[in-house]
Coordinates of C-alpha atoms and ligand atoms in Angstrom, one line a residue:
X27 CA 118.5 98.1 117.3
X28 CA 118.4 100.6 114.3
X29 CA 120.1 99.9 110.9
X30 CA 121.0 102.5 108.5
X31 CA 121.6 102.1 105.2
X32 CA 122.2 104.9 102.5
X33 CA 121.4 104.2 98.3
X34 CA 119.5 100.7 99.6
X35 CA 118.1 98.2 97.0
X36 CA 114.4 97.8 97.7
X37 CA 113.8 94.8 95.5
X38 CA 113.2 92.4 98.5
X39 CA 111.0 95.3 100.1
X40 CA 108.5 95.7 97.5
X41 CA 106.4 92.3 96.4
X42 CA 106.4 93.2 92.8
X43 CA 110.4 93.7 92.9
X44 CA 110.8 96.7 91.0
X45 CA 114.7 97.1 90.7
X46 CA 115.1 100.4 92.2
X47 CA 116.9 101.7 95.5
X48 CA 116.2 104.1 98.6
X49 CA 118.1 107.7 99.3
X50 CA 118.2 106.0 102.7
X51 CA 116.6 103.2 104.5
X52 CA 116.2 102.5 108.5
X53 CA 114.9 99.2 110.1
X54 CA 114.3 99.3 114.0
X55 CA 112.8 96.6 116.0
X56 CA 111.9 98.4 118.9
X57 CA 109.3 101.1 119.7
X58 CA 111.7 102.7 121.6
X59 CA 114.3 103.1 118.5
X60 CA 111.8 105.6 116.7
X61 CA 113.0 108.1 120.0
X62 CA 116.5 107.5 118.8
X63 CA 116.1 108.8 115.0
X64 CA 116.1 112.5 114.2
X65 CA 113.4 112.5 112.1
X66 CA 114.7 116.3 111.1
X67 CA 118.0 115.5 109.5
X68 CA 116.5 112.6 107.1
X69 CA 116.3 112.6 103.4
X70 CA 112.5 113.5 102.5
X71 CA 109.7 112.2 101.7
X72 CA 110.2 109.6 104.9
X73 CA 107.9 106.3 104.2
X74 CA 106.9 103.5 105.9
X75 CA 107.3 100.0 104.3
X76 CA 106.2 96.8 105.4
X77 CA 106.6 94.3 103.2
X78 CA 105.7 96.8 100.3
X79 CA 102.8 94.6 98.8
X80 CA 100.3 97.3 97.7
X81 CA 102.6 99.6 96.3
X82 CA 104.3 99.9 93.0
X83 CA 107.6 101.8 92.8
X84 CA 107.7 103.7 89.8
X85 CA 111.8 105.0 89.9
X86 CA 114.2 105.5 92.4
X87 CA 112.8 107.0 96.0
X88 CA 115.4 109.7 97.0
X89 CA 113.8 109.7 100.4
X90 CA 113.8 107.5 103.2
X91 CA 112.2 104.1 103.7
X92 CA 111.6 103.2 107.5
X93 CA 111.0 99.4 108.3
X94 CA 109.4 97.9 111.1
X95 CA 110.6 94.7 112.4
X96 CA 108.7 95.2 115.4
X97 CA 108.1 91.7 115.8
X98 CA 105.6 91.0 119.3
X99 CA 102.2 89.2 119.7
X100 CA 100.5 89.4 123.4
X101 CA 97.4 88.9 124.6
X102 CA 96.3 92.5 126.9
X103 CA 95.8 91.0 130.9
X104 CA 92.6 91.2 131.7
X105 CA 92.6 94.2 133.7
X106 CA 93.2 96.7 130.8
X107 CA 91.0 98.6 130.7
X108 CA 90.2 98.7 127.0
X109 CA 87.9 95.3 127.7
X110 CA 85.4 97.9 129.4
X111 CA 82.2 97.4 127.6
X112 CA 83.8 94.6 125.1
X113 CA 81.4 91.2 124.6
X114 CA 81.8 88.4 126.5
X115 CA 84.6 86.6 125.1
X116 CA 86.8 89.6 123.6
X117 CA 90.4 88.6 124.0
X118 CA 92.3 91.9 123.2
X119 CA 95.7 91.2 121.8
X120 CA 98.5 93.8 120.6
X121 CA 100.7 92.6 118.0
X122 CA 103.9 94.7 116.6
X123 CA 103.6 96.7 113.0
X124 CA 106.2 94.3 111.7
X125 CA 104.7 91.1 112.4
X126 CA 104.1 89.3 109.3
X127 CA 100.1 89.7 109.3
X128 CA 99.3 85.5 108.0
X129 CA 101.6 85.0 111.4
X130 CA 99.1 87.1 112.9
X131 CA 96.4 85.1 111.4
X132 CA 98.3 81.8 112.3
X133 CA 98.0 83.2 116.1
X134 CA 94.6 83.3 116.6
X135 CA 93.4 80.5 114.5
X136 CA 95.9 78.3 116.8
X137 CA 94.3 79.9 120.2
X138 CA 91.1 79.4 118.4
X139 CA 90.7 82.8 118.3
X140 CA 88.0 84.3 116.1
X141 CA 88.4 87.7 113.5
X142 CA 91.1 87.6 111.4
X143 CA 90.7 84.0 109.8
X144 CA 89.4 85.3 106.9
X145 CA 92.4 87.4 106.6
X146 CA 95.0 84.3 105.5
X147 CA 97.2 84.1 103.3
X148 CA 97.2 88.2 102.5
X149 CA 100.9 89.4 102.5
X150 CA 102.2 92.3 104.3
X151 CA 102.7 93.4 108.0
X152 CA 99.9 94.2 110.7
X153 CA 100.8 98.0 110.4
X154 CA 100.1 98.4 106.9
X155 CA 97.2 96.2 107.3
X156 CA 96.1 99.0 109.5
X157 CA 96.7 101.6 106.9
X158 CA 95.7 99.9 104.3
X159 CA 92.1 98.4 105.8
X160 CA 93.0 95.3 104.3
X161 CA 89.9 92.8 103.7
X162 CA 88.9 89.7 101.6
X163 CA 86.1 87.6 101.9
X164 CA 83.4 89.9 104.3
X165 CA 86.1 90.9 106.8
X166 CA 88.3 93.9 106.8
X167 CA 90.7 94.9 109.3
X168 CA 88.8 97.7 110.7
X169 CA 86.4 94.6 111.6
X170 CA 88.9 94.0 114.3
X171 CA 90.7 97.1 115.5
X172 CA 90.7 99.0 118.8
X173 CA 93.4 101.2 119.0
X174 CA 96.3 101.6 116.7
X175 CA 99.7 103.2 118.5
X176 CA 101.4 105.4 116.3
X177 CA 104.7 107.8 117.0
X178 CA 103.9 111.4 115.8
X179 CA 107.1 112.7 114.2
X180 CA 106.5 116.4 114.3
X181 CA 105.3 116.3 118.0
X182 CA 108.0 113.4 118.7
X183 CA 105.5 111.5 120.9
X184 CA 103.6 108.1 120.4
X185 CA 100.5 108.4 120.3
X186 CA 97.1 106.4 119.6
X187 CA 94.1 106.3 117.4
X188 CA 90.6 104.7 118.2
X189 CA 89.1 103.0 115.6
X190 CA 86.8 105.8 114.8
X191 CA 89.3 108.1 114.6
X192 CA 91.3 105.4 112.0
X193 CA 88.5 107.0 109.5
X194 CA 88.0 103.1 107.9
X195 CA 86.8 102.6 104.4
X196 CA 87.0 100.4 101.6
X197 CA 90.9 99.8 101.8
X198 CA 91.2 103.3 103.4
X199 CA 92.1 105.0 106.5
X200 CA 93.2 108.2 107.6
X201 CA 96.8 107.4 107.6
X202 CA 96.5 107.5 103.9
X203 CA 95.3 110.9 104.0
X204 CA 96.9 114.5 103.6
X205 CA 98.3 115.3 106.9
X206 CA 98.8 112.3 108.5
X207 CA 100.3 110.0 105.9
X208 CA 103.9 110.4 106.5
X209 CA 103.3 112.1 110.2
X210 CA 102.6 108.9 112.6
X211 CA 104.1 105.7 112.2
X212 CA 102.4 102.7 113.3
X213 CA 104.3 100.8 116.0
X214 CA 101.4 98.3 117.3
X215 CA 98.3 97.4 116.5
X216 CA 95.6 96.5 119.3
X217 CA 93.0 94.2 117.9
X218 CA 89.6 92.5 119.6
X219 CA 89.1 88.7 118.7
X220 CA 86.7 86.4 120.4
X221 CA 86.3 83.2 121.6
X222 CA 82.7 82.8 120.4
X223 CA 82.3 84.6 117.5
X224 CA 81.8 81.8 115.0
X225 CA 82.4 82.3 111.0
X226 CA 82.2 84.7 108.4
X227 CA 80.5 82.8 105.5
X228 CA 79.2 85.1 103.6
X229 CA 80.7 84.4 100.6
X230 CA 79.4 81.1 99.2
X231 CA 82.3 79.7 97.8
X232 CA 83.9 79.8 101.3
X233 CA 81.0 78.3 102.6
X234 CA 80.6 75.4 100.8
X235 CA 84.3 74.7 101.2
X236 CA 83.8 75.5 104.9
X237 CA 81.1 72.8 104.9
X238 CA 83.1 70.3 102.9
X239 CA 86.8 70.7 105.0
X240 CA 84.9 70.5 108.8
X241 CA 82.9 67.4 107.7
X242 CA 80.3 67.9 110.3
X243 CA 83.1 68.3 113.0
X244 CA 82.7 71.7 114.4
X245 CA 83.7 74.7 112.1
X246 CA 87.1 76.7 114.1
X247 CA 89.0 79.5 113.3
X248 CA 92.1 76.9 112.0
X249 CA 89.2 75.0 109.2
X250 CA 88.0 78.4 107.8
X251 CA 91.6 79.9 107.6
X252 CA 92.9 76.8 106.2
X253 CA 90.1 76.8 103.3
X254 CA 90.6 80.5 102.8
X255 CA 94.5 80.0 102.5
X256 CA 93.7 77.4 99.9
X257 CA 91.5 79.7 98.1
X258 CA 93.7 82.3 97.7
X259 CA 96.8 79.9 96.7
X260 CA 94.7 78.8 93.8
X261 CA 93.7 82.1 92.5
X262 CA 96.4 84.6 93.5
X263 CA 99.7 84.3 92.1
X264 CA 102.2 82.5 94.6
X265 CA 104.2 85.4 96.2
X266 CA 107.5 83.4 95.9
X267 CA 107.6 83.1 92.2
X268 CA 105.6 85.7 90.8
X269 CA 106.1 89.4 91.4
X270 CA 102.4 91.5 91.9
X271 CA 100.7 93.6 95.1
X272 CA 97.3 91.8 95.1
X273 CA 94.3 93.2 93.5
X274 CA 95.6 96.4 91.6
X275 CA 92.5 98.3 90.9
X276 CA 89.5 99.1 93.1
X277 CA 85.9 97.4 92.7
X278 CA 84.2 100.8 91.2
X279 CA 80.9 101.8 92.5
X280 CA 78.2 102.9 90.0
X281 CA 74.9 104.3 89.7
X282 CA 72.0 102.2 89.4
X283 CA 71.1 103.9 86.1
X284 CA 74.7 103.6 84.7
X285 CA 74.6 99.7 85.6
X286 CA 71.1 99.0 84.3
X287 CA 72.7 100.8 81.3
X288 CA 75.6 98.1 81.6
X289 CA 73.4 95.7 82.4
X290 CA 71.3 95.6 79.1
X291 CA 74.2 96.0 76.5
X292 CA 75.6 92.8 78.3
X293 CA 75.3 89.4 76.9
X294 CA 75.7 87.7 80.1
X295 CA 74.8 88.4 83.7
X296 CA 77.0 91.3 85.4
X297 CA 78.3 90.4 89.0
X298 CA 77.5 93.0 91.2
X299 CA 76.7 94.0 94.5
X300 CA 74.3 96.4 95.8
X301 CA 74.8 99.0 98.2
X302 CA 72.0 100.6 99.2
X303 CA 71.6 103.4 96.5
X304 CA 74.6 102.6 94.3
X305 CA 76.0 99.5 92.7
X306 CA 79.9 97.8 93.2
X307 CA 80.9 95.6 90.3
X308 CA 84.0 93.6 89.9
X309 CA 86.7 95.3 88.3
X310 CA 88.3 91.6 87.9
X311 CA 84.9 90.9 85.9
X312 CA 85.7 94.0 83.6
X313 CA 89.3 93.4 83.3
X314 CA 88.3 90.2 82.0
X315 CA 85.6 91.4 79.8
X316 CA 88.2 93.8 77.7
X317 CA 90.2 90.6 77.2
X318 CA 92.9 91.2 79.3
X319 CA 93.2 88.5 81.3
X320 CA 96.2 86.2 81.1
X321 CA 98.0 89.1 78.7
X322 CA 100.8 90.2 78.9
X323 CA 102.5 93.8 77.6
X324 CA 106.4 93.4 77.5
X325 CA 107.5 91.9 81.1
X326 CA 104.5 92.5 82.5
X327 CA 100.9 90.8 82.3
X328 CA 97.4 90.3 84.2
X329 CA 97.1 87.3 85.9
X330 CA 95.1 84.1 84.4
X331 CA 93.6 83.2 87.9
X332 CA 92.4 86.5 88.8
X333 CA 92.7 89.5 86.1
X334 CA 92.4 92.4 89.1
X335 CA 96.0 91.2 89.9
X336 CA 98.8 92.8 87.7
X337 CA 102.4 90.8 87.5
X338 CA 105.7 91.2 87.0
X339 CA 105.3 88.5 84.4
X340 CA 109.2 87.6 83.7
X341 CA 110.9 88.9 86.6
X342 CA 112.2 91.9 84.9
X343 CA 109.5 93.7 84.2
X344 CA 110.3 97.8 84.2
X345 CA 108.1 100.2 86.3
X346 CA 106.8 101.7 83.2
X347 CA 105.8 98.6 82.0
X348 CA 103.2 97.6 84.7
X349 CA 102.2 101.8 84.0
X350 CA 101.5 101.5 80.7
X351 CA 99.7 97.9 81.1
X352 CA 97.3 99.8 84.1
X353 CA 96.7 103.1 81.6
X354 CA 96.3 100.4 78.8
X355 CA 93.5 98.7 81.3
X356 CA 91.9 102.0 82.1
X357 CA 91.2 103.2 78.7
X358 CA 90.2 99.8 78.0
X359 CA 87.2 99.8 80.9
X360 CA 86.6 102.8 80.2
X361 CA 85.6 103.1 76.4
X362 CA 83.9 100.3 76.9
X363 CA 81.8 100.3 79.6
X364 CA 82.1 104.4 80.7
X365 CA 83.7 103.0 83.9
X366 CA 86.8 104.9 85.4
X367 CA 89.4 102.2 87.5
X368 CA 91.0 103.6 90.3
X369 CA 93.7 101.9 91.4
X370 CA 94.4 100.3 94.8
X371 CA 98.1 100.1 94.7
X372 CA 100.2 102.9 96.3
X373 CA 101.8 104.4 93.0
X374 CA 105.3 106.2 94.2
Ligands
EPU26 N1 85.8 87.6 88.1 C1 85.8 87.5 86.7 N2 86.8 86.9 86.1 C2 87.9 86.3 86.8 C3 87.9 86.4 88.2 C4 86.8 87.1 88.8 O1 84.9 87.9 86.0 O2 88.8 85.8 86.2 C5 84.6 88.2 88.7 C6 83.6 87.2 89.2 O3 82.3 87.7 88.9 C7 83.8 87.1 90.6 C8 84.2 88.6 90.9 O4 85.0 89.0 89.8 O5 82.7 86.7 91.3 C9 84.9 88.8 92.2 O6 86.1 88.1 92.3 P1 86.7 87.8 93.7 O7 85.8 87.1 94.6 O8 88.0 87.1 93.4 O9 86.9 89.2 94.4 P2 87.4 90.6 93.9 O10 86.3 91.5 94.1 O11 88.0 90.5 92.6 C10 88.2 91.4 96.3 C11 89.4 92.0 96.9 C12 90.5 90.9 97.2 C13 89.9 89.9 98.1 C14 88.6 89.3 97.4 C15 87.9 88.3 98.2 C16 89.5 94.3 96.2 C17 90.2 95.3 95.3 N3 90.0 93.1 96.1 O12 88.6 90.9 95.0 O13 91.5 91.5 97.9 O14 90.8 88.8 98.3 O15 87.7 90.3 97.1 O16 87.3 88.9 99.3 O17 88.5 94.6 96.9 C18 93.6 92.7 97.6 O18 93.0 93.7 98.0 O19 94.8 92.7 97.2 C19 92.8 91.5 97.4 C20 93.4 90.4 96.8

């Protein structure tokens, strides 16, 4: 079923509930509605929202915001044949852009299904998780996918990308991308889990917690994503009280000169992780060493429990607000460590 609605308040649709409306806005929940809507006759831009949790609305959109509700979880019968050549143990399952991805998440951990565990607890829908790569704590989506369906609206036809052909970076894909973003909309996702694939515990904070929740009982997909879920509720700001879109800025990768350079003006030792010839530090560590964290600037702020997270502090904080807090945070990073932030959230 389609719903139309022209001059539609997108407060609920957008997670850090920017006050500001839609020229018009369509919700369908079937693949087969996107056949019934001339794509032609619509205001432009046309954007796809799931639960609008990486993007920041900056003023009113005058185009049109489509919303999947498509809303199914299956597991492929065996005899598709996208298992050919898949491990021993791949259970291939399709789930609709609008499903809620934790419900996702919820899934598999209750089949015991292993892949997106570590993906708990991260808000928005299994389509924009496939735009958006998401990822947190050594897994990303791209970990997982096989084939994403999309519906091409110049050619009107669905069609599907591999997983190569998804172009997957850090929190990129080529559905971001000039050309394409605004061309195919997701309807379904196919990802491969496993029944043997055993954890992701790379990070050492989720492994010791890991270790300490399964108590020597064998570790399952439910124990990791119920540690990772608890990790994130006592670092992220809870969704239902506080408006943000996760981690606004992107961990920026650096020379090895420039962070030697950083390195010995420090006082204390720099997080960092090294990849191969260049060097990804924390932007939350240099949010935090400007000072920022826990500030605020009018009705906006930077979280206490994680300063990479900006927040609508009061409620009512304005779009230009939350800009002038992230230009604030830029120039701040930037004089003092030479360090350019780039941010992560979709700014419209
Ligand atoms: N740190 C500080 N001060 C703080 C908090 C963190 O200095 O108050 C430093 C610490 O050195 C810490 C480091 O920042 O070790 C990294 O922090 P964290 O492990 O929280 O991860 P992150 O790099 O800040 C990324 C993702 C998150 C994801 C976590 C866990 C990005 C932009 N963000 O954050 O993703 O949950 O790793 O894997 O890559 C999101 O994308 O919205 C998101 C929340």
């Amino acid at each position: 079923m389609i719903k139309r609605v022209k001059n539609f308040n997108l407060k609920k649709l957008n997670t850090f509930r920017m006050d500001v409306s839609a020229g018009e806005f369509i919700e369908y929940d079937s693949v087969a509605d996107l056949l019934d809507i001339d794509f032609d006759t619509l205001p432009k831009p046309v954007i796809s929202l799931g639960k609008g949790s990486n993007l920041l609305f900056t003023k009113d959109f005058p185009g049109t915001v489509l919303h999947s509700d498509i809303d199914f979880i299956y597991e492929l019968p065996e005899d598709s044949r996208l298992y050919e050549g898949m491990p021993d143990g791949t259970v291939l399952v399709s789930a609709g852009a609008g499903v809620e991805m934790d419900r996702l998440c919820g899934w598999a951990a209750d089949k015991g299904l292993w892949g997106i565990e570590n993906l708990s607890h991260i808000p928005g829908d299994a389509g924009a998780a496939a735009v958006q790569n998401i990822g947190a704590y050594g897994t990303e989506f791209a970990d997982v996918a096989v084939n994403i369906n999309c519906y091409d609206i110049e050619e009107e036809e669905f069609t599907h990308f591999t997983a190569e052909e998804c172009g997957y970076a850090y929190r990129d894909s080529v559905f971001k991308h000039p050309g394409f973003k605004g061309r195919y909309i997701v309807t379904n996702v196919i990802i491969a889990l496993s029944e043997n694939k055993g954890p992701v515990l790379g990070y050492g904070q989720v492994k010791e917690a890991v270790g300490q929740a399964s108590m020597g009982r064998p570790v399952t997909p439910g124990i990791v994503r119920k540690v990772i879920t608890e990790i994130r509720k006592a670092k992220l700001p809870e969704p239902s009280v506080t408006g943000s879109a996760g981690s606004f800025f992107k961990n920026p990768v650096i020379s090895i000169e420039q962070f030697n350079a950083i390195r010995k003006k420090s006082c204390c030792e720099v997080p960092h992780y090294i990849l191969e010839d260049v060097v990804k530090i924390p932007a939350a560590w240099l949010i935090d060493q400007c000072g920022w964290k826990g500030r605020t600037h009018g009705n906006a702020g930077v979280h206490s429990g994680q300063p990479l997270v900006l927040i609508n502090a009061t409620g009512k904080a304005r779009p230009e607000e939350l800009i002038e807090l992230k230009d604030l945070i830029i120039a701040s990073v930037n004089e003092r460590f030479g360090i350019q932030l780039i941010p992560e959230v979709e700014i419209i």
